[in-house]
Amino acid sequence: MNNNDRDIVLETHGLTKSYGKSRGIEDICIKVEKGEIFGFIGPNGAGKSTTIRTIMGLLHQNSGTVKMFGTEVMKNSADVRSKIGFVPSDLNYYDGLSVKQMLEYSAGFYKNGAKERINLYCERLKLEQKRKINDLSLGNKKKVALVQALLHKPELLILDEPTSGLDPLIQSRFYEILREEQSRGCTIFFSSHTLSEVERLCRRVAIIRDGRIVNISGLDELRKMYLKRFRLILAEGQTPDKSAFRNVSELKITERSVEGLHSGKADELLQLLSSFQIEDIVIEDPSLEEIFMHYYSEPDHIQKAGQSDG
């Protein structure tokens, strides 16, 4: 194992799970580095939860491998799982228990002061310990799952839509907790369809579409390498022709105003714009949401998983 391998906490290679004729996931290749918050984004039904359940061993893959901390999960499952905190998208609890009973039961599996951290996290997330599980809203049940995942100071957090049902104040507190976990060396795999929170937390993201990875890249690289948003005010007498704007999506032309999203090299965009007399111009990086929607509207952008996993 070389030094770079020691820095990889979670790795999948060729991970594939099929459901007969129904689509599952195909050839998922991901490497998550120690101490990073890695975003995993896609709309509902894209394959995020199937990927995570297969990584966790809740579903058995048809092919491919999953490694955590350099070890194939199936070969040393108990040791690996003791280092993981997991929040699933769908929650199932024993409804008759109180929050306190549920959390103390979970903490009992660990010996590193997990019980002492129950009050700390419940207070920060405004979770009432006396309430019965079956009386809780979806948001409060999600809080229980978050506290459970954090109690034993995991080395790896795997979070599947962790903020669904949480109000904005609690979401903000949860983000603070995640940054604190990251600062102590915890690695976080963060699945979401909410682009703003991924943009807020993550340095790198993988975009999944129809069960396959579309792209894995740093947020800065995604913004700078592929797309540019431009707005033009043309000089008097200019009559723009739509056919001139090749490789441009979301094109809007109103009198002398032209706006669009250009995909391709920067010099190609400059060459396009040089054919007009321009009175004013703005060229800027698109938002993560614009990049995301671009990949979901352009099938040619799908590539083999792992080709851009740096």
Short mmCIF file of C-alpha atoms in Angstrom, two decimals:
data_model
loop_
_atom_site.label_atom_id
_atom_site.label_comp_id
_atom_site.label_asym_id
_atom_site.label_seq_id
_atom_site.Cartn_x
_atom_site.Cartn_y
_atom_site.Cartn_z
CA MET A 1 0.00 0.00 0.00
CA ASN A 2 1.52 3.37 -1.00
CA ASN A 3 1.05 6.67 0.83
CA ASN A 4 -1.78 7.75 -1.46
CA ASP A 5 -3.67 4.53 -0.73
CA ARG A 6 -3.43 5.23 3.01
CA ASP A 7 -5.25 8.53 2.41
CA ILE A 8 -8.26 6.79 0.82
CA VAL A 9 -10.91 6.00 3.43
CA LEU A 10 -13.72 4.84 1.12
CA GLU A 11 -13.22 3.33 -2.33
CA THR A 12 -15.55 1.56 -4.73
CA HIS A 13 -14.45 -0.04 -7.97
CA GLY A 14 -16.86 -1.25 -10.66
CA LEU A 15 -19.69 -1.39 -8.14
CA THR A 16 -22.81 -2.70 -9.86
CA LYS A 17 -26.21 -3.64 -8.49
CA SER A 18 -29.09 -4.65 -10.77
CA TYR A 19 -32.71 -5.50 -10.07
CA GLY A 20 -33.48 -7.75 -13.03
CA LYS A 21 -34.84 -5.54 -15.78
CA SER A 22 -35.05 -2.52 -13.47
CA ARG A 23 -32.14 -0.10 -13.35
CA GLY A 24 -29.87 -0.13 -10.31
CA ILE A 25 -26.32 1.19 -10.40
CA GLU A 26 -23.53 0.41 -12.84
CA ASP A 27 -19.74 0.62 -12.62
CA ILE A 28 -19.61 3.06 -9.69
CA CYS A 29 -15.98 4.05 -9.02
CA ILE A 30 -15.38 6.54 -6.20
CA LYS A 31 -12.41 7.40 -3.99
CA VAL A 32 -13.01 9.47 -0.85
CA GLU A 33 -9.94 10.94 0.82
CA LYS A 34 -9.29 11.06 4.55
CA GLY A 35 -10.72 14.18 6.18
CA GLU A 36 -12.80 15.45 3.26
CA ILE A 37 -16.52 16.06 2.96
CA PHE A 38 -17.33 14.38 -0.34
CA GLY A 39 -20.61 15.28 -2.02
CA PHE A 40 -22.74 12.71 -3.84
CA ILE A 41 -25.48 14.46 -5.76
CA GLY A 42 -28.38 13.53 -8.00
CA PRO A 43 -32.16 13.83 -7.99
CA ASN A 44 -34.39 11.30 -6.30
CA GLY A 45 -34.22 8.00 -8.19
CA ALA A 46 -30.76 8.59 -9.65
CA GLY A 47 -29.16 5.76 -7.65
CA LYS A 48 -27.76 7.53 -4.59
CA SER A 49 -29.46 5.36 -1.96
CA THR A 50 -28.81 2.14 -3.91
CA THR A 51 -25.12 3.04 -4.03
CA ILE A 52 -25.01 3.78 -0.31
CA ARG A 53 -26.94 0.66 0.69
CA THR A 54 -24.59 -1.43 -1.42
CA ILE A 55 -21.56 0.27 0.12
CA MET A 56 -22.97 -0.47 3.58
CA GLY A 57 -23.64 -4.12 2.72
CA LEU A 58 -27.41 -3.74 3.06
CA LEU A 59 -27.64 -4.77 -0.59
CA HIS A 60 -25.34 -7.35 -2.17
CA GLN A 61 -23.60 -6.13 -5.31
CA ASN A 62 -23.65 -8.11 -8.53
CA SER A 63 -20.05 -7.13 -9.17
CA GLY A 64 -17.37 -4.74 -8.01
CA THR A 65 -15.67 -4.09 -4.69
CA VAL A 66 -16.02 -1.79 -1.69
CA LYS A 67 -13.04 -0.90 0.48
CA MET A 68 -13.04 1.11 3.69
CA PHE A 69 -9.78 2.02 5.42
CA GLY A 70 -7.95 -0.08 2.82
CA THR A 71 -9.85 -3.28 3.63
CA GLU A 72 -12.55 -5.01 1.61
CA VAL A 73 -15.65 -4.57 3.72
CA MET A 74 -16.89 -8.14 3.38
CA LYS A 75 -13.59 -9.51 4.71
CA ASN A 76 -13.56 -7.55 7.97
CA SER A 77 -17.10 -6.29 8.37
CA ALA A 78 -17.34 -5.99 12.18
CA ASP A 79 -14.12 -4.00 12.60
CA VAL A 80 -14.95 -1.68 9.72
CA ARG A 81 -18.51 -1.02 10.89
CA SER A 82 -17.30 0.00 14.35
CA LYS A 83 -15.59 2.98 12.70
CA ILE A 84 -18.64 4.15 10.73
CA GLY A 85 -21.55 6.43 11.53
CA PHE A 86 -24.48 5.92 9.15
CA VAL A 87 -27.66 7.91 8.52
CA PRO A 88 -30.02 6.19 6.03
CA SER A 89 -32.60 8.08 3.99
CA ASP A 90 -35.41 5.86 5.32
CA LEU A 91 -35.69 5.48 9.09
CA ASN A 92 -37.19 2.55 10.98
CA TYR A 93 -37.25 2.52 14.79
CA TYR A 94 -38.83 0.63 17.66
CA ASP A 95 -41.72 3.02 18.19
CA GLY A 96 -42.32 2.07 21.83
CA LEU A 97 -38.94 3.36 23.01
CA SER A 98 -38.21 6.89 24.13
CA VAL A 99 -35.48 8.91 22.45
CA LYS A 100 -33.30 8.48 25.54
CA GLN A 101 -33.80 4.71 25.60
CA MET A 102 -33.00 4.42 21.90
CA LEU A 103 -29.82 6.48 22.16
CA GLU A 104 -28.60 4.76 25.32
CA TYR A 105 -29.17 1.40 23.66
CA SER A 106 -27.08 2.52 20.68
CA ALA A 107 -24.35 4.00 22.89
CA GLY A 108 -24.10 0.72 24.76
CA PHE A 109 -22.30 -0.86 21.81
CA TYR A 110 -19.34 1.48 22.27
CA LYS A 111 -16.84 2.04 25.09
CA ASN A 112 -15.41 5.45 24.27
CA GLY A 113 -17.77 7.70 26.20
CA ALA A 114 -20.64 7.52 23.75
CA LYS A 115 -23.30 7.80 26.49
CA GLU A 116 -21.75 11.02 27.77
CA ARG A 117 -22.22 12.62 24.34
CA ILE A 118 -25.99 11.98 24.18
CA ASN A 119 -26.90 15.12 26.14
CA LEU A 120 -24.42 17.23 24.16
CA TYR A 121 -25.82 16.41 20.74
CA CYS A 122 -29.46 16.35 21.85
CA GLU A 123 -29.07 19.85 23.25
CA ARG A 124 -27.37 21.17 20.12
CA LEU A 125 -29.99 19.65 17.82
CA LYS A 126 -32.94 20.51 20.11
CA LEU A 127 -34.00 16.89 20.53
CA GLU A 128 -36.24 16.06 23.50
CA GLN A 129 -35.09 12.78 25.07
CA LYS A 130 -38.30 11.99 26.99
CA ARG A 131 -40.49 11.79 23.89
CA LYS A 132 -41.51 8.46 22.39
CA ILE A 133 -40.15 7.61 18.96
CA ASN A 134 -43.64 7.08 17.54
CA ASP A 135 -44.62 10.63 18.55
CA LEU A 136 -41.78 12.24 16.61
CA SER A 137 -42.02 14.11 13.33
CA LEU A 138 -39.81 13.09 10.41
CA GLY A 139 -37.40 15.90 11.27
CA ASN A 140 -37.05 14.74 14.88
CA LYS A 141 -36.58 11.13 13.84
CA LYS A 142 -33.81 12.34 11.56
CA LYS A 143 -32.23 14.07 14.57
CA VAL A 144 -32.22 10.73 16.43
CA ALA A 145 -30.39 9.14 13.50
CA LEU A 146 -27.85 11.98 13.39
CA VAL A 147 -27.11 11.71 17.12
CA GLN A 148 -26.80 7.91 16.82
CA ALA A 149 -24.29 8.30 14.00
CA LEU A 150 -22.15 10.78 15.94
CA LEU A 151 -22.06 9.20 19.41
CA HIS A 152 -18.96 7.02 18.99
CA LYS A 153 -16.79 9.60 17.18
CA PRO A 154 -16.73 7.68 13.91
CA GLU A 155 -13.83 7.86 11.51
CA LEU A 156 -16.23 7.79 8.56
CA LEU A 157 -19.72 9.28 8.34
CA ILE A 158 -21.98 8.07 5.53
CA LEU A 159 -25.00 10.34 5.27
CA ASP A 160 -27.93 9.71 2.90
CA GLU A 161 -30.09 12.85 2.64
CA PRO A 162 -29.31 13.72 6.28
CA THR A 163 -31.05 17.11 6.43
CA SER A 164 -34.44 16.15 4.98
CA GLY A 165 -37.13 17.24 7.43
CA LEU A 166 -34.83 19.53 9.44
CA ASP A 167 -35.71 23.21 9.85
CA PRO A 168 -33.12 25.77 8.66
CA LEU A 169 -31.80 26.53 12.16
CA ILE A 170 -31.11 22.87 12.93
CA GLN A 171 -29.60 22.39 9.47
CA SER A 172 -27.17 25.21 10.22
CA ARG A 173 -26.21 23.63 13.56
CA PHE A 174 -25.73 20.29 11.86
CA TYR A 175 -23.39 21.84 9.30
CA GLU A 176 -21.35 23.25 12.21
CA ILE A 177 -21.13 19.77 13.73
CA LEU A 178 -19.97 18.30 10.42
CA ARG A 179 -17.20 20.88 10.13
CA GLU A 180 -16.13 20.07 13.68
CA GLU A 181 -16.08 16.36 12.81
CA GLN A 182 -14.02 17.12 9.72
CA SER A 183 -11.55 19.21 11.76
CA ARG A 184 -10.84 16.22 14.06
CA GLY A 185 -10.10 14.05 11.00
CA CYS A 186 -13.47 12.44 10.26
CA THR A 187 -14.21 11.64 6.62
CA ILE A 188 -17.75 12.41 5.45
CA PHE A 189 -19.64 10.98 2.47
CA PHE A 190 -22.58 13.34 2.01
CA SER A 191 -25.43 12.38 -0.31
CA SER A 192 -28.00 15.01 -1.20
CA HIS A 193 -30.28 16.35 -3.90
CA THR A 194 -30.06 19.84 -2.33
CA LEU A 195 -27.31 21.53 -4.29
CA SER A 196 -26.90 24.55 -2.03
CA GLU A 197 -25.82 22.46 0.97
CA VAL A 198 -23.37 20.43 -1.09
CA GLU A 199 -21.89 23.66 -2.45
CA ARG A 200 -21.66 24.96 1.12
CA LEU A 201 -19.91 21.91 2.60
CA CYS A 202 -18.00 19.97 -0.03
CA ARG A 203 -14.73 20.37 -1.88
CA ARG A 204 -15.37 17.54 -4.36
CA VAL A 205 -18.59 16.05 -5.71
CA ALA A 206 -19.72 13.08 -7.76
CA ILE A 207 -22.78 13.56 -9.94
CA ILE A 208 -24.88 10.43 -10.51
CA ARG A 209 -27.39 10.05 -13.31
CA ASP A 210 -29.49 6.99 -14.16
CA GLY A 211 -27.33 4.78 -11.96
CA ARG A 212 -23.99 5.86 -13.43
CA ILE A 213 -21.41 8.47 -12.50
CA VAL A 214 -21.53 11.50 -14.78
CA ASN A 215 -18.56 13.34 -13.34
CA ILE A 216 -16.31 13.46 -10.29
CA SER A 217 -14.47 16.71 -9.77
CA GLY A 218 -13.70 19.56 -7.43
CA LEU A 219 -16.31 22.29 -7.30
CA ASP A 220 -13.84 24.86 -8.62
CA GLU A 221 -12.93 22.59 -11.54
CA LEU A 222 -16.59 21.98 -12.34
CA ARG A 223 -17.23 25.71 -12.48
CA LYS A 224 -14.15 26.64 -14.50
CA MET A 225 -13.47 23.78 -16.92
CA TYR A 226 -16.76 23.15 -18.62
CA LEU A 227 -19.29 25.97 -18.57
CA LYS A 228 -19.44 29.75 -18.69
CA ARG A 229 -22.49 31.93 -18.26
CA PHE A 230 -22.37 35.00 -20.53
CA ARG A 231 -24.52 38.10 -21.01
CA LEU A 232 -24.08 40.53 -23.89
CA ILE A 233 -25.41 43.91 -24.87
CA LEU A 234 -24.73 44.28 -28.58
CA ALA A 235 -23.99 47.55 -30.34
CA GLU A 236 -26.76 49.34 -32.21
CA GLY A 237 -27.69 47.70 -35.49
CA GLN A 238 -26.61 44.19 -34.47
CA THR A 239 -29.13 41.46 -35.26
CA PRO A 240 -27.99 38.21 -33.57
CA ASP A 241 -28.74 34.94 -35.34
CA LYS A 242 -29.48 31.97 -33.10
CA SER A 243 -27.58 29.64 -35.41
CA ALA A 244 -24.33 31.51 -34.62
CA PHE A 245 -24.40 30.40 -30.98
CA ARG A 246 -23.01 26.88 -31.18
CA ASN A 247 -22.51 24.88 -27.96
CA VAL A 248 -24.80 27.31 -26.14
CA SER A 249 -27.76 26.16 -24.05
CA GLU A 250 -30.45 28.25 -22.36
CA LEU A 251 -30.03 30.83 -25.11
CA LYS A 252 -32.13 33.98 -24.65
CA ILE A 253 -32.16 36.78 -27.24
CA THR A 254 -34.13 39.97 -26.62
CA GLU A 255 -33.46 42.84 -29.04
CA ARG A 256 -29.75 43.58 -28.41
CA SER A 257 -29.45 41.43 -25.29
CA VAL A 258 -28.05 37.89 -25.52
CA GLU A 259 -27.63 35.43 -22.65
CA GLY A 260 -26.59 31.78 -22.56
CA LEU A 261 -24.56 28.95 -21.06
CA HIS A 262 -21.56 27.98 -23.18
CA SER A 263 -20.00 24.52 -22.97
CA GLY A 264 -16.50 24.11 -24.34
CA LYS A 265 -13.08 25.72 -24.18
CA ALA A 266 -12.70 29.36 -23.22
CA ASP A 267 -11.01 30.28 -26.54
CA GLU A 268 -14.03 28.86 -28.41
CA LEU A 269 -16.31 31.20 -26.46
CA LEU A 270 -14.04 34.17 -27.17
CA GLN A 271 -13.97 33.31 -30.86
CA LEU A 272 -17.77 33.19 -30.89
CA LEU A 273 -18.11 36.54 -29.15
CA SER A 274 -15.50 38.22 -31.35
CA SER A 275 -17.88 38.00 -34.31
CA PHE A 276 -20.14 40.64 -32.70
CA GLN A 277 -19.78 44.32 -31.91
CA ILE A 278 -20.33 44.35 -28.15
CA GLU A 279 -21.35 47.31 -26.02
CA ASP A 280 -21.22 45.47 -22.70
CA ILE A 281 -20.33 41.94 -21.57
CA VAL A 282 -20.39 39.75 -18.44
CA ILE A 283 -18.74 36.30 -18.35
CA GLU A 284 -18.98 34.33 -15.09
CA ASP A 285 -18.83 30.86 -13.61
CA PRO A 286 -22.20 29.14 -13.38
CA SER A 287 -23.74 27.98 -10.12
CA LEU A 288 -23.54 24.35 -9.07
CA GLU A 289 -27.23 24.05 -9.88
CA GLU A 290 -26.65 25.19 -13.46
CA ILE A 291 -23.79 22.70 -13.83
CA PHE A 292 -25.94 19.94 -12.36
CA MET A 293 -28.85 20.64 -14.71
CA HIS A 294 -26.46 20.79 -17.66
CA TYR A 295 -25.29 17.25 -16.95
CA TYR A 296 -28.86 16.06 -16.60
CA SER A 297 -29.91 17.55 -19.94
CA GLU A 298 -26.85 16.48 -21.98
CA PRO A 299 -26.54 12.67 -22.34
CA ASP A 300 -23.19 12.94 -24.14
CA HIS A 301 -21.54 14.04 -20.89
CA ILE A 302 -21.93 10.60 -19.29
CA GLN A 303 -18.52 9.00 -18.89
CA LYS A 304 -17.05 5.89 -17.35
CA ALA A 305 -16.96 6.13 -13.58
CA GLY A 306 -13.62 7.02 -12.11
CA GLN A 307 -12.17 8.82 -15.13
CA SER A 308 -12.27 12.12 -13.27
CA ASP A 309 -11.97 11.01 -9.67
CA GLY A 310 -9.08 13.29 -8.81
#
